mmCIF file of C-alpha atoms in Angstrom:
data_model
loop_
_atom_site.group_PDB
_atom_site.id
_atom_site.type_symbol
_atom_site.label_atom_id
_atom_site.label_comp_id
_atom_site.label_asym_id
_atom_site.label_seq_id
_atom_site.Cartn_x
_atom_site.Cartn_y
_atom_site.Cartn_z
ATOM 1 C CA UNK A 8 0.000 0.000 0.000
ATOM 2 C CA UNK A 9 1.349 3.046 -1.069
ATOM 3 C CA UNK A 10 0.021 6.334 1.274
ATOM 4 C CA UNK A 11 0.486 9.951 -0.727
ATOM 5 C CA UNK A 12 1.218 12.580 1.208
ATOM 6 C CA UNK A 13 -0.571 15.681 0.735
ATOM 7 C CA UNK A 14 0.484 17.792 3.844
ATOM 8 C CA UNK A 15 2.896 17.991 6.633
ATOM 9 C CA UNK A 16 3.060 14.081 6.719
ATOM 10 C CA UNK A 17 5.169 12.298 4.609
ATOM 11 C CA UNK A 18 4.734 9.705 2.083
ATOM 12 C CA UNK A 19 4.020 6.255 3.479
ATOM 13 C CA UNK A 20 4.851 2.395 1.928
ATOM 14 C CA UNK A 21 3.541 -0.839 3.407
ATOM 15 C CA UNK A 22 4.152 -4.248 2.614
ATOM 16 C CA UNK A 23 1.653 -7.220 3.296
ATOM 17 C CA UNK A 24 3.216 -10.135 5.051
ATOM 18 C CA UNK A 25 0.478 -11.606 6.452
ATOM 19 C CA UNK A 26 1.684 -12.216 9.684
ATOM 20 C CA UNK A 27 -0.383 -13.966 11.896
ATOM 21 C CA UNK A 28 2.023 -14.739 14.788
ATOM 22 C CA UNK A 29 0.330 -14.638 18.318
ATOM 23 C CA UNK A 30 -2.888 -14.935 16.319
ATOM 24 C CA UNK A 31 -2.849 -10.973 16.332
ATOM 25 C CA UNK A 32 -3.100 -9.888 12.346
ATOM 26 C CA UNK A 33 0.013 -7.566 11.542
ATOM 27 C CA UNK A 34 -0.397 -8.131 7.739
ATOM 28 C CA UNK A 35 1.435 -4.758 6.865
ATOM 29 C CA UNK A 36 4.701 -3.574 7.877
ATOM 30 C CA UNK A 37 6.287 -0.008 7.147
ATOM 31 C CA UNK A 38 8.997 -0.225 4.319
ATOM 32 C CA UNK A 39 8.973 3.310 3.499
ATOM 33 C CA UNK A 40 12.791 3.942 4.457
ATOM 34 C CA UNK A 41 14.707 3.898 2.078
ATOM 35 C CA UNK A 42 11.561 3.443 -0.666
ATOM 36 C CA UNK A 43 12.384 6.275 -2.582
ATOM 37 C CA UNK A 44 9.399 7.853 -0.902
ATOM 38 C CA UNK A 45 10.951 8.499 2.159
ATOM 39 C CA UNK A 46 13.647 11.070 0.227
ATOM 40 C CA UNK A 47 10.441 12.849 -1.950
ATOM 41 C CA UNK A 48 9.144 15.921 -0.640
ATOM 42 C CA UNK A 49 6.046 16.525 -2.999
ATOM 43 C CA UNK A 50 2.788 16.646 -2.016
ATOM 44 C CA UNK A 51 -0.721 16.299 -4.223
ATOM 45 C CA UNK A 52 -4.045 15.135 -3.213
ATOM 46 C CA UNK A 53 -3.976 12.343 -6.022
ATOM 47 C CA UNK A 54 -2.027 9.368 -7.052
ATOM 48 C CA UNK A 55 -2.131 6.633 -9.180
ATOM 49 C CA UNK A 56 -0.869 3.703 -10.550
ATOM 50 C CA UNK A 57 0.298 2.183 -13.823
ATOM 51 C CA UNK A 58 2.707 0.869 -15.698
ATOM 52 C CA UNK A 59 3.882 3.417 -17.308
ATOM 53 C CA UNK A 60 7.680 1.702 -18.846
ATOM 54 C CA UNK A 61 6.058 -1.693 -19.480
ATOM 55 C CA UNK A 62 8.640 -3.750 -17.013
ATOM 56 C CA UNK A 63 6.157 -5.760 -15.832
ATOM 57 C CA UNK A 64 5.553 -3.462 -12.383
ATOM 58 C CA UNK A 65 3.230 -0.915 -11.509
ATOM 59 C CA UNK A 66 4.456 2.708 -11.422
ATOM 60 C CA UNK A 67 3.177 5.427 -9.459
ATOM 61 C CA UNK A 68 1.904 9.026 -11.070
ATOM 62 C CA UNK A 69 1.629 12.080 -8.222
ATOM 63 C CA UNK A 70 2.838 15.363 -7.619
ATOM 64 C CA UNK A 71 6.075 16.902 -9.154
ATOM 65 C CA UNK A 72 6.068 16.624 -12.370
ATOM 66 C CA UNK A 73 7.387 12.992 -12.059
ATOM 67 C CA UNK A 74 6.944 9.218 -12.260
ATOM 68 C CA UNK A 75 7.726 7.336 -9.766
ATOM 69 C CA UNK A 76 9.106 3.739 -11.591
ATOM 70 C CA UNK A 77 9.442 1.027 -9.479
ATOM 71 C CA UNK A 78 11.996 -1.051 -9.729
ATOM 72 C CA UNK A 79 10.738 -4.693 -8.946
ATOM 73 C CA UNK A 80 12.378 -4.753 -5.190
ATOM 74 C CA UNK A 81 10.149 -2.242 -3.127
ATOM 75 C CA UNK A 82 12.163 0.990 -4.220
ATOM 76 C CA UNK A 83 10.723 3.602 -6.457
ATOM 77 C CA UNK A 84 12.974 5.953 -8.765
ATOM 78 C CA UNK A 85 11.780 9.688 -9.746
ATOM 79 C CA UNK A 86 11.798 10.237 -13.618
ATOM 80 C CA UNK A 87 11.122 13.461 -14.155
ATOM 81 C CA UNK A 88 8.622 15.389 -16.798
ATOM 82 C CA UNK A 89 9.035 18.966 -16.554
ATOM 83 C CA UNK A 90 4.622 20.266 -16.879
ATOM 84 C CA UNK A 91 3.839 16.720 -16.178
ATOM 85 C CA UNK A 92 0.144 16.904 -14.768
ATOM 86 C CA UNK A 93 -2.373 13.918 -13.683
ATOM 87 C CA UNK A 94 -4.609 13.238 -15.932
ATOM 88 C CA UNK A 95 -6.695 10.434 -17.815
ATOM 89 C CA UNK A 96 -4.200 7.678 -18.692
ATOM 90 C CA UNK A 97 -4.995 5.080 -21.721
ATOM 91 C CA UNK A 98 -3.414 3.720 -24.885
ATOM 92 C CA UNK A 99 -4.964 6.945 -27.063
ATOM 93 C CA UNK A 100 -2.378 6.133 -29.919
ATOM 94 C CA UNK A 101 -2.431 2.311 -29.739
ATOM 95 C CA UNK A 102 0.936 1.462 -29.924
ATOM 96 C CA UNK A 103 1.368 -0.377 -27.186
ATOM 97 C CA UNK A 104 2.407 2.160 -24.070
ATOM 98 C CA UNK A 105 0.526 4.471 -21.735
ATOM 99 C CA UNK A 106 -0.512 8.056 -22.423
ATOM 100 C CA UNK A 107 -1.699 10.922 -20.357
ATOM 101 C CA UNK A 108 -4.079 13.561 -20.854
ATOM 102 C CA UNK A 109 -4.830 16.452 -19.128
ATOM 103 C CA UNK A 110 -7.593 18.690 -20.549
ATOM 104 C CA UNK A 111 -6.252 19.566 -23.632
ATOM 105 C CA UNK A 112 -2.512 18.371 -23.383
ATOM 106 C CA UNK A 113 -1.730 14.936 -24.435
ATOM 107 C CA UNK A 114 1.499 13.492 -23.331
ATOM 108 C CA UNK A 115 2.751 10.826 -25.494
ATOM 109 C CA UNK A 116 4.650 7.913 -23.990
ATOM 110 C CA UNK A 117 7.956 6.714 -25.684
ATOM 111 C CA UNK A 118 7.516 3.278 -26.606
ATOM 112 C CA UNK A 119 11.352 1.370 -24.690
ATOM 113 C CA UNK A 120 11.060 -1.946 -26.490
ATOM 114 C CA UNK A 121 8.906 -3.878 -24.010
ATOM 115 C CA UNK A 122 6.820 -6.084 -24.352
ATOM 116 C CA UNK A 123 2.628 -5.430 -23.675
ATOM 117 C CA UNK A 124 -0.631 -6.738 -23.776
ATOM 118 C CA UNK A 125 -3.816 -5.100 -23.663
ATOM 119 C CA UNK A 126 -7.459 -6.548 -22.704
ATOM 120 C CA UNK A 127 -10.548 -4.998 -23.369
ATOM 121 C CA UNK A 128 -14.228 -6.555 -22.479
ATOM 122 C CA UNK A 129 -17.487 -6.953 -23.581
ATOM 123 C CA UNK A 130 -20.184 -8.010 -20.950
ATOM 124 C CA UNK A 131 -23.026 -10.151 -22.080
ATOM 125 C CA UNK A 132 -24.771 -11.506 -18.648
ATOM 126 C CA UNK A 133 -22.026 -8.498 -16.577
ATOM 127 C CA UNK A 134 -21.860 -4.919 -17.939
ATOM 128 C CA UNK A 135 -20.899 -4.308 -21.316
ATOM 129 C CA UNK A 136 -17.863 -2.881 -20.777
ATOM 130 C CA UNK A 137 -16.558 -5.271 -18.307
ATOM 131 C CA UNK A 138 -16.835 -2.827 -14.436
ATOM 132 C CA UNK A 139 -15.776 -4.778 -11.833
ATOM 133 C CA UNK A 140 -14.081 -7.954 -13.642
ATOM 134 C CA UNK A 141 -10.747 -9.106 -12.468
ATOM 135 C CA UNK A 142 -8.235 -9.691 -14.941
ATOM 136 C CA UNK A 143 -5.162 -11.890 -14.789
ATOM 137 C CA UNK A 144 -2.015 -12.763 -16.376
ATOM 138 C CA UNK A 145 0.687 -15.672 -15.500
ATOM 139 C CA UNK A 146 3.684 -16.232 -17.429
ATOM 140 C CA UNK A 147 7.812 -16.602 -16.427
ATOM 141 C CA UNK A 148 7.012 -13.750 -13.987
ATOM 142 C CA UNK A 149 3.852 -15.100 -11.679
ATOM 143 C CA UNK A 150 0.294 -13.623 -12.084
ATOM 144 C CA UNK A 151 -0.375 -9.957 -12.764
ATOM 145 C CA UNK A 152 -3.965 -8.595 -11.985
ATOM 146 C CA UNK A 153 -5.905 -5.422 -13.362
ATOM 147 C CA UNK A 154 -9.446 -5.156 -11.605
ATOM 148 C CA UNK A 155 -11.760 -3.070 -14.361
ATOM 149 C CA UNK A 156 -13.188 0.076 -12.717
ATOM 150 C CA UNK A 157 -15.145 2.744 -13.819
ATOM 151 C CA UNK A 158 -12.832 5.974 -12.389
ATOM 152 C CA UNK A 159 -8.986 5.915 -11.439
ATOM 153 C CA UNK A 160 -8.318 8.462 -8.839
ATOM 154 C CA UNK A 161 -9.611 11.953 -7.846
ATOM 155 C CA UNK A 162 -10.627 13.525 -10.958
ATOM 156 C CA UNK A 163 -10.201 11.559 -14.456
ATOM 157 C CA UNK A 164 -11.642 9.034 -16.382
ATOM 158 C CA UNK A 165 -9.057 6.465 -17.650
ATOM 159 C CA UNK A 166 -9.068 3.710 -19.767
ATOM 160 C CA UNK A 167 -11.391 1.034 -19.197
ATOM 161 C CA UNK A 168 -9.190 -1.717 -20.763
ATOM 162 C CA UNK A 169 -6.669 -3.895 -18.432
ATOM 163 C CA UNK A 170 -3.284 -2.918 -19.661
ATOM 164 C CA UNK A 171 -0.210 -5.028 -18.800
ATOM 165 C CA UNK A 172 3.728 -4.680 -19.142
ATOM 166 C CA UNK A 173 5.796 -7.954 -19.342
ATOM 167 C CA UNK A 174 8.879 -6.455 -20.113
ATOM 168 C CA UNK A 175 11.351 -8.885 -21.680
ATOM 169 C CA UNK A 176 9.201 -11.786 -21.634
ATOM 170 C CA UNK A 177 7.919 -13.274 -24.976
ATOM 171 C CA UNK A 178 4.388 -14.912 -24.328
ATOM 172 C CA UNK A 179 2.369 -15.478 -21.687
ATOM 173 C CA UNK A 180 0.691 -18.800 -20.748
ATOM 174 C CA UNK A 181 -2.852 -17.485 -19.732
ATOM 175 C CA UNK A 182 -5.036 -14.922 -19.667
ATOM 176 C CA UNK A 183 -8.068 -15.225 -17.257
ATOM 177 C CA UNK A 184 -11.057 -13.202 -16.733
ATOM 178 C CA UNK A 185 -13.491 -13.703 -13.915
ATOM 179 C CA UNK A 186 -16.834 -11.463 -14.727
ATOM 180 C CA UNK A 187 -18.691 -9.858 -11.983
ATOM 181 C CA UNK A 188 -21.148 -12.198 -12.917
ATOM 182 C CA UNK A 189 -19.028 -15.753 -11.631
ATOM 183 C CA UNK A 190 -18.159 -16.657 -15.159
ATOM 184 C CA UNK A 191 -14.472 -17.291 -15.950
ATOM 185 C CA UNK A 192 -13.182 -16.745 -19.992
ATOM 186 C CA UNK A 193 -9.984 -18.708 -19.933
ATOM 187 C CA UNK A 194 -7.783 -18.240 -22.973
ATOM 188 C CA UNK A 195 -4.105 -20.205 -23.438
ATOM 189 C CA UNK A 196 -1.054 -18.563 -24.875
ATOM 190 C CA UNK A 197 -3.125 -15.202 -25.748
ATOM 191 C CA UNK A 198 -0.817 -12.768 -28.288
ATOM 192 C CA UNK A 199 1.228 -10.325 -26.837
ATOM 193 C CA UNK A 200 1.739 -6.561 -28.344
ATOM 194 C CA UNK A 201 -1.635 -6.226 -29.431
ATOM 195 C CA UNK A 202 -5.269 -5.807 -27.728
ATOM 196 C CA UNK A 203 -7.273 -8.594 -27.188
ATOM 197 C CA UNK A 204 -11.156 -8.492 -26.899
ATOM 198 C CA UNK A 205 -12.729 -10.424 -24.505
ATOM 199 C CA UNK A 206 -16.467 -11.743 -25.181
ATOM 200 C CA UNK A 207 -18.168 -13.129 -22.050
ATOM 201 C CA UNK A 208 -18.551 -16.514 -22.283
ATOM 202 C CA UNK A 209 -16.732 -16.578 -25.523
ATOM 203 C CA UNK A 210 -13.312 -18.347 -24.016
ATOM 204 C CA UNK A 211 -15.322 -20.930 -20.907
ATOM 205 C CA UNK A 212 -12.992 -22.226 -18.106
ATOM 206 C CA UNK A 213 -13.960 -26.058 -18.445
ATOM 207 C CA UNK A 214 -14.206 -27.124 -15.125
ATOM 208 C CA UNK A 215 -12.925 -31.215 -14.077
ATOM 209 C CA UNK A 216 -13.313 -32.550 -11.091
ATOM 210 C CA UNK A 217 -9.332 -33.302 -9.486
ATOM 211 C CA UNK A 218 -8.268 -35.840 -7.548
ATOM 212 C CA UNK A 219 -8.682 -36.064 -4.022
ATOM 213 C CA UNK A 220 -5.325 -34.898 -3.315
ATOM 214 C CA UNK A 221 -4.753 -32.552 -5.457
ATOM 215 C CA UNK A 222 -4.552 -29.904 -2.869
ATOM 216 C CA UNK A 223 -4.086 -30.182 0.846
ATOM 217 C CA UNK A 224 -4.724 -27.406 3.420
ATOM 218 C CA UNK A 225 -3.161 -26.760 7.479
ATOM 219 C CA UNK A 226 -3.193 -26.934 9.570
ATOM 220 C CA UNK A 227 -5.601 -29.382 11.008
ATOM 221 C CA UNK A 228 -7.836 -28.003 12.474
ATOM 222 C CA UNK A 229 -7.904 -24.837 10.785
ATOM 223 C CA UNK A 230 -6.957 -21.726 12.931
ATOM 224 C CA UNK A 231 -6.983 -17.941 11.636
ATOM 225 C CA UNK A 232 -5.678 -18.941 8.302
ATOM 226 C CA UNK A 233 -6.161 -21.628 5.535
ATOM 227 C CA UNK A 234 -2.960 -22.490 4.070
ATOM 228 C CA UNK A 235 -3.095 -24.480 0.821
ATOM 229 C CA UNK A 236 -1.012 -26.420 -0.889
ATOM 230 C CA UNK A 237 -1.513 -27.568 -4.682
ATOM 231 C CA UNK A 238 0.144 -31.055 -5.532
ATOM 232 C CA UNK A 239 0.484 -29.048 -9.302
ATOM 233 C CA UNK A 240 1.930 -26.112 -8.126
ATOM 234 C CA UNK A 241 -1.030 -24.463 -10.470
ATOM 235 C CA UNK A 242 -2.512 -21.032 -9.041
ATOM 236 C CA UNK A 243 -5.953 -21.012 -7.555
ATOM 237 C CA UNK A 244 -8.453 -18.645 -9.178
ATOM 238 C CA UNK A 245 -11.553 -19.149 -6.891
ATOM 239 C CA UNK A 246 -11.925 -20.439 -3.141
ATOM 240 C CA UNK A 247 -15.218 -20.650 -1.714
ATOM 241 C CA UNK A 248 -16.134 -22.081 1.800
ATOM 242 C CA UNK A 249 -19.172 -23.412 2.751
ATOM 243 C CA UNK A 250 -20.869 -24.527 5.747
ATOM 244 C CA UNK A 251 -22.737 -28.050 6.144
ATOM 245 C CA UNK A 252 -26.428 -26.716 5.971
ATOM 246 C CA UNK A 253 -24.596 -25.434 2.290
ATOM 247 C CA UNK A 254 -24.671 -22.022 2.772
ATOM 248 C CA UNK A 255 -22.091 -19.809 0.883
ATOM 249 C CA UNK A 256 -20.058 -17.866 4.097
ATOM 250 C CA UNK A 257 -17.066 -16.853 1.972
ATOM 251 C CA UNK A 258 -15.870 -16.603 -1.692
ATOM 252 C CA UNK A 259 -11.771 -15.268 -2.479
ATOM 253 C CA UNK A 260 -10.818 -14.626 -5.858
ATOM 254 C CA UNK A 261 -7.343 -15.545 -6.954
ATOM 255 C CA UNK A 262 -6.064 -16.716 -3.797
ATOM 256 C CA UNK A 263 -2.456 -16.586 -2.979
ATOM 257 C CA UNK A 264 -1.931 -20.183 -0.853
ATOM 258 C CA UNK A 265 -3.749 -19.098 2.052
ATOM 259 C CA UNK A 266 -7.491 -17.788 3.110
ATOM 260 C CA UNK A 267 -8.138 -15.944 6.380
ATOM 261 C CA UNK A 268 -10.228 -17.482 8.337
ATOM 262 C CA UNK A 269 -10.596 -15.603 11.675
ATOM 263 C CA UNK A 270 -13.979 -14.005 10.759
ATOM 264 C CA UNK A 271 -15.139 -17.878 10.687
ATOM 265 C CA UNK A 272 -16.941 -19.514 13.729
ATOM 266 C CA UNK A 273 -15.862 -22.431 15.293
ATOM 267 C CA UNK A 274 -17.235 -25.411 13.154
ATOM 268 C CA UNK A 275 -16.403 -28.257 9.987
ATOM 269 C CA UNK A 276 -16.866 -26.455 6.581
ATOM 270 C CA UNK A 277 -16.486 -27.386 2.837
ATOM 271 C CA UNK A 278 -13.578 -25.760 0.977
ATOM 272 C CA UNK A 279 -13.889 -25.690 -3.012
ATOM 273 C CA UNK A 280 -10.956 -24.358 -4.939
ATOM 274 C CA UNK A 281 -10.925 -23.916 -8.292
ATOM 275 C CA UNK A 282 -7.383 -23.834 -10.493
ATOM 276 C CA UNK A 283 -6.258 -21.800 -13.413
ATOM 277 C CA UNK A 284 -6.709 -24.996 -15.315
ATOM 278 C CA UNK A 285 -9.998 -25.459 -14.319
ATOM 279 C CA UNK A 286 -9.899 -28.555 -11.621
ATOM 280 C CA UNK A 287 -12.031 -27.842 -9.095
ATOM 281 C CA UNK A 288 -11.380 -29.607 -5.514
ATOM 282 C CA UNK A 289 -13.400 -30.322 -2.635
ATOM 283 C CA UNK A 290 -12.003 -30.629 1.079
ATOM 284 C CA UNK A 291 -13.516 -30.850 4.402
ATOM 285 C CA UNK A 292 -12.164 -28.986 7.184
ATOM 286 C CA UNK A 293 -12.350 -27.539 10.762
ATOM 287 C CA UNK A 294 -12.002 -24.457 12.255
ATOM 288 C CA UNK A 295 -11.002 -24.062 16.089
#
């Protein structure tokens, strides 16, 4: 979480470690020294975040006249843009790299070389353009996620397409969207440096039942958080947790190895996950 400062209190930078020691939730610890943040003095009342160089992580617009380009290790470094402004940020010349415009100023990005893709929806049972759908990538690098929303910041109207720098890497070994209406579009080894349009239902996750041990969860019983392991090492898109009369009391979209589960009372549940390649598992499991 990235905090802009927009008065006598500086910048702030948080990472989430999920710590659960104690059983007291300390999931985000202050890593703004020696951020790049701590060392910038400007102030706005808006920031946001793209990626601006198409390296394959998120870059922060603010104050200044300046981006701040993170450098894939927690630090941010200051480019800067002398009249630089924030504004509405999109593709607006298609070729490939993000552009900003403010009223009637365009600023043209510089394409570096890097590699892109761009995703852009059409909602048949969700929204026609695609509000509120979660967007992800996974190639070489992990999983990157755009969520599709219908402002970006204070003032401006961006983009409604997911865009997505992969820097160096080549191709990328799915793109998944999961509509605000539960339906997944999977598509395998999509085109990069281009836009691809997504139809709902046009690209269906086919869903299999796994084995029984495809994943595993501790521990046993279940405390303030569900750890899971996949036998596949394959990333889980959906978790949903159900108690025995089969009510729905919790739903997680791409889950990274491990639900909370402190809000849950003390009780035996049903756990379904569902994977990127569309195996859905089923596990019982108690929480203390």
């Amino acid at each position: 979480i990235m905090i802009g400062s927009n008065g006598s209190v500086g910048h702030k930078f948080f990472r989430n470690d999920l710590d659960k020691s104690n059983n007291t939730e300390e999931a985000f610890v202050n890593i703004t020294a020696g951020s790049g943040w701590d060392t910038d003095s400007s102030i706005n009342r808006d920031y946001i975040a793209y990626d601006f160089d198409n390296d394959g992580w998120v870059d922060v617009l603010g104050a200044g006249g300046k981006i701040m380009f993170n450098q894939g290790d927690n630090t941010f470094a200051p480019s800067l843009y002398p009249g630089l402004n924030l504004g509405a940020v999109g593709d607006l010349n298609n070729d490939g790299f993000l552009d900003i415009q403010t009223g009637t100023t365009i600023r043209y990005a510089v394409p570096n070389g890097n590699h892109w893709i761009t995703v852009g929806l059409k909602g048949t049972q969700s929204n026609k353009n695609g509000i509120g759908a979660r967007v992800e990538i996974y190639g070489a690098w992990g999983k990157q996620i755009r969520d599709i929303r219908s402002g970006e910041g204070f003032a401006y109207m961006s983009s409604l397409n997911g865009h997505f720098g992969i820097g160096s890497a080549t191709e990328i070994e799915k793109l998944v969207v999961i509509w605000p209406s539960g339906s997944i579009d999977v598509i395998n080894n999509p085109a990069i440096d281009q836009m691809v349009t997504v139809n709902e239902g046009a690209f269906p996750l086919s869903v299999t039942e796994a084995a029984a041990d495809a994943f595993s969860i501790y521990p046993v019983p279940v405390d303030n958080l569900i750890n899971i392991k996949s036998k596949s090492g394959h990333a889980i898109i959906r978790a949903e947790i159900f108690d025995l009369t089969g009510k729905l009391v919790m739903k997680k979209e791409s889950v990274n190895n491990s639900i909370p589960a402190s809000e849950l009372a003390t009780g035996t549940y049903i756990l379904k996950l569902l994977d990127i390649n569309g195996r859905l598992s089923t596990l019982k499991f108690t929480k203390s």
